[in-house]
Amino acid sequence: MARYFITGGKPLRGEIRVSGSKNATLPILAACLLHGAPNVISGVPALKDVDTMCAVLSYLGARIYRHGDVVRVDSTGVQNLEVGEELMRRMRASNLVLGPLVGRFRCARISYPGGCNIGSRPMNLHLKGLRAMGARIEERFGYITVEAPRLVGAEIHLDVPSVGATENIMMAAVLARGVTVIRNAAKEPEVVDLQNFLNRMGARIKGAGTDVIRIEGVEHLSSVEHTVIPDRIEAGTHLVAAAITGGDVRVTNVIPEHLEPVLAKLREMGLEVEVGDDWVRVAARSRPRAVDIKTLPYPGFPTDMQPQMMALAALAEGTSIITETIFENRFKQAGELRRMGANIKVEGQTAIVKGVEKLTGASVVATDLRAGAALVLAALAAENGTVVDGVEHIDRGYERLEQKYAQLGARILRVPA
């Protein structure tokens, strides 16, 4: 357990490099279960969620070797096909081992996953896809047991474009007999990165990044080396940090196309945005203007950036309307921002944010990963000092956040609680 002590009011200036994508790393690590030979993954961020996924793989029998941002996964010795409650409760993405285990071993047993309490994220679409491919599923006593003597390709239509369900079905289908088609598939860049990784292993997948993905089953996969894409949510958070502090920051190791929904809103707020091949620079020359935001699946505005943008809107000139359509419980940061002087009213899935001229330091608590990031941003802009508790949530998705921001001039100190 740890907390941040942050003294705000200083513009952030300089250059900051984005780490590899958490949400791309986790399914790629899980996909290493699909065959016994070792794979090497580069660009892996040092995050709690990555630690948890590595712990899950080790529990199953894989051997994990980590050196810096390089992880080598050898799944030759995997024999345990069950993951218990203690590990599964640590994060939502632990359920991503289900697809590859069923794909390779034809059976698996996992506890229901945990993760940030930001709303309902059921497993029904994951299981719907596996059932369509011939799997038998039993749900009892908090566990899901899946058995499939032989997976067979199928036409699967997702009720909503779930990222996790899309990824799990893709991984299960690569070794199935015949062709699997996922319709209304998630289009996120992380799904595309998973497709690229699987295809390098020998899978035959087309369509990731569109709403129809076609997987032609293969008999064997092989070892590969792969570098994960940069983390677009970390990049977006740093851009908002520049904006909210009145600073000027160049964010490197990014894919600008992945940031377009965020960049469009920053431009709309009157911020100066400059884009290069693999970098984006944001400078704040004046107080930002209010903006309306509605979260949507990619390529819409990402729900994972909504809390950070709420913090920025709290200091904008005018009234912003923020509508959350993905998770029903994702305005938890609003109450903590109000403790810092923000004027925010939540009505169901809509937040009305009337910008104030300044925020003031307070003691606040991060209730989940992105809410924690929003509170750090608000603290960087606030007068006086702020204490942010619950830093363990922030550690799940941001690598050495305090060190990166200190290099930009932030006055931020991490101490044990």
Coordinates of C-alpha atoms in Angstrom, one line a residue, residues 190-331:
E190 CA -5.2 -4.3 -28.9
V191 CA -7.3 -6.9 -30.8
V192 CA -5.3 -6.1 -33.9
D193 CA -2.0 -6.6 -32.0
L194 CA -3.3 -10.0 -30.8
Q195 CA -4.1 -11.0 -34.4
N196 CA -0.6 -10.0 -35.5
F197 CA 1.0 -12.0 -32.7
L198 CA -1.2 -15.1 -33.4
N199 CA -0.5 -14.9 -37.2
R200 CA 3.2 -14.8 -36.5
M201 CA 2.8 -18.0 -34.6
G202 CA 1.1 -19.5 -37.7
A203 CA -2.5 -18.7 -37.2
R204 CA -4.7 -17.6 -40.1
I205 CA -6.8 -14.6 -39.0
K206 CA -8.1 -11.7 -41.0
G207 CA -10.3 -8.8 -40.2
A208 CA -9.1 -7.6 -36.8
G209 CA -9.8 -3.8 -36.6
T210 CA -13.1 -4.4 -38.4
D211 CA -16.4 -5.7 -37.0
V212 CA -15.9 -9.1 -38.8
I213 CA -13.0 -11.4 -37.9
R214 CA -12.4 -14.6 -39.8
I215 CA -10.2 -17.4 -38.2
E216 CA -9.2 -20.4 -40.2
G217 CA -8.1 -23.2 -37.8
V218 CA -4.6 -24.6 -38.1
E219 CA -3.0 -27.8 -36.7
H220 CA 0.2 -26.3 -35.2
L221 CA 1.7 -23.1 -34.0
S222 CA 5.3 -22.1 -33.5
S223 CA 7.6 -19.9 -31.5
V224 CA 7.8 -16.1 -32.2
E225 CA 9.2 -12.9 -31.0
H226 CA 6.9 -9.9 -30.8
T227 CA 6.9 -6.3 -29.6
V228 CA 3.6 -5.0 -28.2
I229 CA 2.1 -1.7 -29.3
P230 CA 2.4 1.4 -27.2
D231 CA -0.3 2.1 -24.6
R232 CA -2.8 4.6 -26.0
I233 CA -4.5 5.2 -22.6
E234 CA -1.2 6.0 -20.9
A235 CA -0.4 8.3 -23.8
G236 CA -3.8 10.0 -23.6
T237 CA -3.3 10.5 -19.8
H238 CA 0.0 12.2 -20.3
L239 CA -1.5 14.6 -23.0
V240 CA -4.2 15.5 -20.5
A241 CA -1.6 16.1 -17.8
A242 CA 0.0 18.7 -20.1
A243 CA -3.3 20.3 -20.7
I244 CA -4.6 20.4 -17.1
T245 CA -1.3 21.9 -15.8
G246 CA -1.0 24.5 -18.5
G247 CA 2.1 22.8 -19.7
D248 CA 3.8 21.7 -22.9
V249 CA 4.6 18.0 -23.2
R250 CA 5.9 15.9 -26.1
V251 CA 4.7 12.3 -25.7
T252 CA 6.8 9.7 -27.6
N253 CA 6.5 6.0 -28.6
V254 CA 2.9 6.4 -29.7
I255 CA 0.7 5.5 -32.6
P256 CA -1.1 8.8 -33.3
E257 CA -4.0 7.1 -35.1
H258 CA -4.9 5.3 -31.9
L259 CA -5.3 8.6 -30.1
E260 CA -7.5 10.4 -32.6
P261 CA -10.7 10.4 -30.5
V262 CA -8.7 12.0 -27.6
L263 CA -6.8 14.4 -29.9
A264 CA -10.1 15.6 -31.4
K265 CA -11.5 16.6 -28.1
L266 CA -8.3 18.3 -27.0
R267 CA -8.3 20.4 -30.1
E268 CA -12.0 21.2 -29.5
M269 CA -11.1 22.4 -26.1
G270 CA -8.7 24.9 -27.7
L271 CA -5.4 23.1 -26.9
E272 CA -2.4 23.2 -29.3
V273 CA -1.9 19.7 -30.7
E274 CA 1.0 18.7 -32.9
V275 CA 1.4 15.2 -34.4
G276 CA 4.5 13.4 -35.7
D277 CA 5.1 9.9 -36.9
D278 CA 5.4 8.4 -33.5
W279 CA 4.9 11.3 -31.1
V280 CA 2.2 13.9 -30.1
R281 CA 2.8 17.2 -28.5
V282 CA 0.1 19.1 -26.5
A283 CA 0.6 22.7 -25.3
A284 CA -1.9 24.8 -23.3
R285 CA -1.7 28.5 -24.1
S286 CA -4.9 29.4 -22.3
R287 CA -7.7 28.0 -20.2
P288 CA -9.4 25.1 -22.0
R289 CA -13.0 25.3 -23.2
A290 CA -15.8 23.0 -22.1
V291 CA -16.5 20.0 -24.3
D292 CA -19.1 17.3 -24.5
I293 CA -17.9 13.6 -24.4
K294 CA -19.7 10.4 -25.0
T295 CA -17.8 7.1 -24.5
L296 CA -18.2 4.5 -27.2
P297 CA -16.4 1.3 -28.4
Y298 CA -13.3 2.0 -30.5
P299 CA -13.0 4.1 -32.7
G300 CA -15.2 6.2 -30.4
F301 CA -14.0 8.0 -27.3
P302 CA -12.5 5.4 -24.9
T303 CA -14.1 4.8 -21.6
D304 CA -10.7 4.4 -20.1
M305 CA -10.0 8.2 -20.8
Q306 CA -13.3 9.4 -19.5
P307 CA -12.2 10.0 -15.8
Q308 CA -9.1 11.9 -16.9
M309 CA -11.1 14.1 -19.2
M310 CA -13.5 14.8 -16.4
A311 CA -10.7 16.1 -14.4
L312 CA -9.7 18.4 -17.2
A313 CA -13.3 19.5 -17.8
A314 CA -13.5 20.5 -14.1
L315 CA -11.1 23.4 -14.9
A316 CA -12.4 24.2 -18.3
E317 CA -14.4 27.4 -19.1
G318 CA -18.1 26.6 -19.4
T319 CA -20.1 23.4 -18.8
S320 CA -19.2 20.0 -20.1
I321 CA -21.6 17.1 -20.5
I322 CA -20.0 13.6 -20.1
T323 CA -22.0 10.6 -21.0
E324 CA -20.7 7.1 -20.1
T325 CA -22.2 4.3 -22.2
I326 CA -19.8 1.5 -21.5
F327 CA -19.8 0.9 -17.7
E328 CA -22.6 1.9 -15.4
N329 CA -20.4 2.6 -12.4
R330 CA -17.6 4.7 -13.9
F331 CA -18.1 8.1 -12.3

